[in-house]
Amino acid sequence: MSDSLPDRWFYGLVAVGVLLNMTGLFLPIMEVDGALYACIAKQMAETGDFVNLYAVGTDWLDKPHFPFWVAALSFRIFGINTFAYKFPALLFFLGSVVYTYRFSRLVYPKVVAQVASLVLLTAFHGVLSNSDVRAEPYLMPLIIGAVYHFWRVFKRTPNSGLHLLAGSLLTGCALMTKGIFVLIPIGAGLVFHWILTGHWRELVKPRWYVAVALSFVFTLPEIYCLYQQFDLHPEKVIFGQTGISGIRFFFWDSQFGRFFNTGPIKGEGDKFFFVHTLLWAFIPWSLPLYAGIGNALANLFRHRKQFFNQPGPEYVSLGSGLATFALFSLSSFQLPHYLNIVFPFFTILAAQFLVSLKSLALRRWTIAQTIIGLLLVAVMAWLLNLVKPEHLQLALAFVLVSAIGTFLLFRQNNLLGLTGRMVGVMLVLAGALNLFLYPTFLRYQAGSAAADYANTQPTTASRPTILYEPGTGVGGGSFWSYEFYAKAPTQYARADSALSAQLRTGSRQVFTSADLADSLGNRGFTVRTLAVFPYYHVSQLTYDFLNPVTRSRTLSAYVLAEVSQQGLVRTPKTDTIRPKADK
């Protein structure tokens, strides 16, 4: 086995990996969470208020500030648009690739760092998260970066003081992104390594307590903002209650409350959720990951008496990965993207396993991975034929040419052939998804479609829109994407009384679901429908939606309407905005 992949091939594959992660940069922001976060950052950028977080026109207490600060600054630079929201997240994600390479390079041969970087660039859910942007692309470099700098402190490399400061800063930013539980993936692996290698004294060395203190010092901007918005105003109604402390929520309810299911935001946990989630989220590297974890655990038990005399290169990746996996598995609140934050550690485990294989075993693994890659390409071709997106022939040609080109370039059953083929397979998957399939799916995101319609029609472009969404809480549906993409002002109405108050000066433009529009008409409002938009929750795909023959039965509708408080009057003039594929 060579000590490294040839540089020209490695950098070429990195470029392809970056390119496939860029394919989702210009897709409309996906509902629900991505559109909500974009709206919060948009309001922050437009008002210049970087202290208070607002959603649906009211105080919002759920996630910390850091990702919103970054997105708002990007809006200030690039304007309020899709690219400005997604671009900084992509840069952070690429930062995690750099830190993964640098951390791996400290303790492993160059080839492990190279393979780990390529695995991280092409793991499926990491690529997906650069299209459907939430907090995870920001967390990934903050966590692996903090571990990298703290490892340098542990090894007493030059400029250890600067590394201690940098690690603490990144930890503070991670805390201001997700909360107190980020200390688990940052600290668990280091502690695990110290215990297994006999470095017990590290646990009592003052420098680590200085690091913890500095991390919380760097979190003070978040504490200040929460204090200003919530703790100074106990009269505010949050989660249906008054007297809510933002600081307590940050340190306890948002993390421990979800873990024990005692906080205001609840979930239903499945202890095996992430076991099967990783099978698809880490495609096409799922099997090497499980094999890498199994191999690392087997080595622990096999050589448990030799740790202090002959320790492995590092146990941080195994410790951080498994501790976080166990934490989320035991939690009552689980979502597929949660484990993205430890993908850097998982990629190191997978890469270390692949690099350690002897020639015959590597050949067999390359053939097995190639079969998986061919199956994924076949599934994508089938999916394109099922969905029949616009430019279907171009999409199929892209899949065919990319697949054939990949297997012509990487014909050898060796490590370069394995990594090259998998990068090519993910180019096919990401390219087909982001360039052909998701543009079709997102036409059924009624909010962004309606905002685009309102922005381009002379009679609606400059008119403010009321987003009629009765009820309590933050809400959901397709309102957030309308709020983000609408160029004219928007305002929420959460009850008939609020809507009536806004209609006192005359009729107003309203965006709401078709069912709610009908209920308004039945209660004495005048509703004149301007346009109808089909709606589907595109982040939860089903076969019936994918199939054009059965798609209509999965759709609901939203309307852009003219509403006033006079008697019920309907006019026949209505535009039904159908996606191109359905015309």
Tab-separated table of C-alpha atoms in Angstrom, residues 56-266:
chain	number	residue	atom	x	y	z
A	56	VAL	CA	-43.699	34.454	12.866
A	57	GLY	CA	-43.598	37.985	14.220
A	58	THR	CA	-42.903	36.911	17.793
A	59	ASP	CA	-39.989	36.101	20.111
A	60	TRP	CA	-38.306	32.837	19.193
A	61	LEU	CA	-36.485	30.603	21.673
A	62	ASP	CA	-35.180	27.348	20.289
A	63	LYS	CA	-31.715	27.524	18.686
A	64	PRO	CA	-28.754	29.760	19.682
A	65	HIS	CA	-27.594	32.721	17.617
A	66	PHE	CA	-24.342	31.800	15.874
A	67	PRO	CA	-25.685	30.388	12.551
A	68	PHE	CA	-28.105	33.309	12.275
A	69	TRP	CA	-25.312	35.809	12.815
A	70	VAL	CA	-23.284	34.193	10.029
A	71	ALA	CA	-26.245	34.014	7.623
A	72	ALA	CA	-27.288	37.599	8.409
A	73	LEU	CA	-23.772	38.864	7.704
A	74	SER	CA	-23.833	36.962	4.410
A	75	PHE	CA	-27.171	38.637	3.572
A	76	ARG	CA	-25.574	42.001	4.260
A	77	ILE	CA	-22.801	41.158	1.783
A	78	PHE	CA	-24.643	39.275	-0.982
A	79	GLY	CA	-28.222	40.445	-0.485
A	80	ILE	CA	-31.283	38.467	0.605
A	81	ASN	CA	-31.186	35.409	-1.637
A	82	THR	CA	-30.715	31.645	-1.664
A	83	PHE	CA	-26.997	31.741	-2.425
A	84	ALA	CA	-26.285	34.099	0.461
A	85	TYR	CA	-28.012	31.730	2.881
A	86	LYS	CA	-26.299	28.533	1.715
A	87	PHE	CA	-22.828	29.775	0.784
A	88	PRO	CA	-21.420	30.373	4.296
A	89	ALA	CA	-22.690	26.946	5.385
A	90	LEU	CA	-20.824	25.375	2.467
A	91	LEU	CA	-17.648	27.220	3.471
A	92	PHE	CA	-17.995	25.924	7.030
A	93	PHE	CA	-18.538	22.393	5.724
A	94	LEU	CA	-15.395	22.636	3.616
A	95	GLY	CA	-13.624	23.857	6.746
A	96	SER	CA	-14.583	20.558	8.387
A	97	VAL	CA	-12.938	18.713	5.494
A	98	VAL	CA	-9.742	20.717	6.003
A	99	TYR	CA	-9.729	20.077	9.750
A	100	THR	CA	-10.427	16.367	9.213
A	101	TYR	CA	-7.432	16.165	6.894
A	102	ARG	CA	-5.194	18.074	9.310
A	103	PHE	CA	-6.230	16.065	12.355
A	104	SER	CA	-5.787	12.771	10.508
A	105	ARG	CA	-2.418	13.914	9.211
A	106	LEU	CA	-1.195	14.447	12.772
A	107	VAL	CA	-1.563	10.787	13.721
A	108	TYR	CA	-1.920	8.702	10.545
A	109	PRO	CA	-0.130	8.305	7.203
A	110	LYS	CA	-1.045	10.830	4.544
A	111	VAL	CA	-3.207	8.295	2.699
A	112	VAL	CA	-5.598	8.004	5.683
A	113	ALA	CA	-6.040	11.783	5.743
A	114	GLN	CA	-6.671	11.808	1.992
A	115	VAL	CA	-9.267	9.036	2.081
A	116	ALA	CA	-10.984	10.513	5.153
A	117	SER	CA	-11.302	13.869	3.372
A	118	LEU	CA	-12.841	12.242	0.288
A	119	VAL	CA	-15.245	10.183	2.401
A	120	LEU	CA	-16.410	13.322	4.235
A	121	LEU	CA	-16.879	15.210	0.968
A	122	THR	CA	-19.103	12.461	-0.418
A	123	ALA	CA	-21.099	10.999	2.505
A	124	PHE	CA	-24.702	11.364	1.369
A	125	HIS	CA	-26.283	13.257	4.235
A	126	GLY	CA	-23.373	15.671	4.406
A	127	VAL	CA	-23.988	16.518	0.746
A	128	LEU	CA	-27.730	16.773	1.378
A	129	SER	CA	-27.142	19.163	4.303
A	130	ASN	CA	-25.378	21.592	1.987
A	131	SER	CA	-28.621	21.864	0.052
A	132	ASP	CA	-31.062	21.690	2.978
A	133	VAL	CA	-29.037	23.933	5.296
A	134	ARG	CA	-29.610	23.837	9.047
A	135	ALA	CA	-27.083	24.077	11.896
A	136	GLU	CA	-25.028	20.958	11.118
A	137	PRO	CA	-22.676	22.351	8.419
A	138	TYR	CA	-21.674	25.035	10.934
A	139	LEU	CA	-21.155	22.557	13.756
A	140	MET	CA	-18.949	20.123	11.853
A	141	PRO	CA	-15.817	22.329	11.574
A	142	LEU	CA	-16.352	23.848	15.014
A	143	ILE	CA	-16.270	20.384	16.633
A	144	ILE	CA	-13.499	18.691	14.632
A	145	GLY	CA	-11.573	21.987	14.646
A	146	ALA	CA	-11.726	22.230	18.434
A	147	VAL	CA	-10.547	18.618	18.727
A	148	TYR	CA	-7.668	19.319	16.343
A	149	HIS	CA	-6.449	22.306	18.346
A	150	PHE	CA	-6.877	20.570	21.711
A	151	TRP	CA	-4.940	17.557	20.382
A	152	ARG	CA	-2.114	19.924	19.508
A	153	VAL	CA	-2.242	21.207	23.101
A	154	PHE	CA	-2.202	17.650	24.442
A	155	LYS	CA	0.851	16.813	22.308
A	156	ARG	CA	2.596	20.031	23.367
A	157	THR	CA	3.309	21.102	19.804
A	158	PRO	CA	4.669	24.612	19.166
A	159	ASN	CA	2.277	27.490	19.917
A	160	SER	CA	0.222	25.366	22.313
A	161	GLY	CA	-1.156	28.520	23.913
A	162	LEU	CA	-2.574	29.707	20.588
A	163	HIS	CA	-4.061	26.278	19.962
A	164	LEU	CA	-5.695	26.343	23.393
A	165	LEU	CA	-7.210	29.724	22.548
A	166	ALA	CA	-8.341	28.592	19.082
A	167	GLY	CA	-9.878	25.380	20.434
A	168	SER	CA	-11.738	27.308	23.123
A	169	LEU	CA	-13.014	29.833	20.571
A	170	LEU	CA	-14.341	27.092	18.301
A	171	THR	CA	-15.931	25.368	21.304
A	172	GLY	CA	-17.607	28.621	22.288
A	173	CYS	CA	-18.969	29.062	18.764
A	174	ALA	CA	-20.209	25.456	18.821
A	175	LEU	CA	-22.010	26.153	22.100
A	176	MET	CA	-23.601	29.202	20.457
A	177	THR	CA	-24.745	26.979	17.594
A	178	LYS	CA	-26.313	23.979	19.324
A	179	GLY	CA	-25.945	24.181	23.082
A	180	ILE	CA	-24.175	22.466	25.939
A	181	PHE	CA	-24.216	18.931	24.500
A	182	VAL	CA	-21.557	19.841	21.913
A	183	LEU	CA	-19.062	19.326	24.755
A	184	ILE	CA	-19.678	15.571	24.349
A	185	PRO	CA	-18.260	15.139	20.809
A	186	ILE	CA	-15.476	17.626	21.591
A	187	GLY	CA	-14.401	16.250	24.957
A	188	ALA	CA	-15.440	12.587	25.074
A	189	GLY	CA	-12.915	11.416	22.521
A	190	LEU	CA	-10.020	13.168	24.210
A	191	VAL	CA	-10.956	11.759	27.612
A	192	PHE	CA	-11.412	8.297	26.070
A	193	HIS	CA	-7.929	8.508	24.547
A	194	TRP	CA	-6.330	9.639	27.809
A	195	ILE	CA	-7.931	6.798	29.757
A	196	LEU	CA	-6.943	4.110	27.262
A	197	THR	CA	-3.359	5.339	26.873
A	198	GLY	CA	-2.618	5.969	30.536
A	199	HIS	CA	-2.571	9.762	30.375
A	200	TRP	CA	-4.762	10.005	33.491
A	201	ARG	CA	-3.048	13.138	34.713
A	202	GLU	CA	-4.460	15.114	31.778
A	203	LEU	CA	-7.806	15.072	33.603
A	204	VAL	CA	-6.435	17.250	36.405
A	205	LYS	CA	-4.120	19.523	34.452
A	206	PRO	CA	-5.078	23.213	34.811
A	207	ARG	CA	-4.875	23.916	31.079
A	208	TRP	CA	-8.056	21.944	30.391
A	209	TYR	CA	-9.985	23.829	33.050
A	210	VAL	CA	-8.681	27.033	31.488
A	211	ALA	CA	-9.999	25.746	28.141
A	212	VAL	CA	-13.434	25.089	29.648
A	213	ALA	CA	-13.485	28.541	31.247
A	214	LEU	CA	-12.408	30.246	28.015
A	215	SER	CA	-15.045	28.321	26.056
A	216	PHE	CA	-17.764	29.735	28.290
A	217	VAL	CA	-16.187	33.203	28.099
A	218	PHE	CA	-16.534	33.002	24.319
A	219	THR	CA	-20.186	32.045	24.862
A	220	LEU	CA	-20.961	35.316	26.675
A	221	PRO	CA	-22.431	37.009	23.554
A	222	GLU	CA	-25.110	34.296	23.486
A	223	ILE	CA	-25.783	34.659	27.223
A	224	TYR	CA	-26.083	38.423	26.846
A	225	CYS	CA	-28.581	38.127	23.990
A	226	LEU	CA	-30.737	35.608	25.836
A	227	TYR	CA	-30.692	37.744	28.962
A	228	GLN	CA	-31.705	40.855	27.039
A	229	GLN	CA	-34.521	39.188	25.108
A	230	PHE	CA	-35.990	36.886	27.727
A	231	ASP	CA	-34.633	37.090	31.265
A	232	LEU	CA	-35.157	40.867	31.417
A	233	HIS	CA	-38.754	40.359	30.228
A	234	PRO	CA	-40.453	37.645	32.311
A	235	GLU	CA	-43.817	38.999	31.113
A	236	LYS	CA	-43.232	37.584	27.618
A	237	VAL	CA	-45.280	34.520	26.717
A	238	ILE	CA	-42.934	31.775	25.490
A	239	PHE	CA	-44.107	28.176	24.945
A	240	GLY	CA	-47.466	29.335	26.324
A	241	GLN	CA	-45.939	30.441	29.641
A	242	THR	CA	-44.537	33.573	31.245
A	243	GLY	CA	-41.401	33.801	33.344
A	244	ILE	CA	-39.287	31.815	30.867
A	245	SER	CA	-35.531	32.206	31.303
A	246	GLY	CA	-33.593	32.155	28.050
A	247	ILE	CA	-30.385	31.340	29.910
A	248	ARG	CA	-31.952	28.354	31.664
A	249	PHE	CA	-33.359	27.165	28.346
A	250	PHE	CA	-29.895	27.402	26.769
A	251	PHE	CA	-28.126	25.496	29.520
A	252	TRP	CA	-30.851	22.998	30.430
A	253	ASP	CA	-34.212	22.773	28.653
A	254	SER	CA	-32.959	22.890	25.060
A	255	GLN	CA	-30.578	19.979	25.710
A	256	PHE	CA	-31.317	18.022	28.896
A	257	GLY	CA	-35.029	18.775	28.541
A	258	ARG	CA	-35.050	17.166	25.094
A	259	PHE	CA	-32.860	14.290	26.237
A	260	PHE	CA	-35.176	13.422	29.157
A	261	ASN	CA	-38.278	14.652	27.262
A	262	THR	CA	-39.135	17.056	30.085
A	263	GLY	CA	-38.664	20.339	28.208
A	264	PRO	CA	-41.202	22.383	26.241
A	265	ILE	CA	-40.137	20.719	22.959
A	266	LYS	CA	-40.746	16.968	23.020
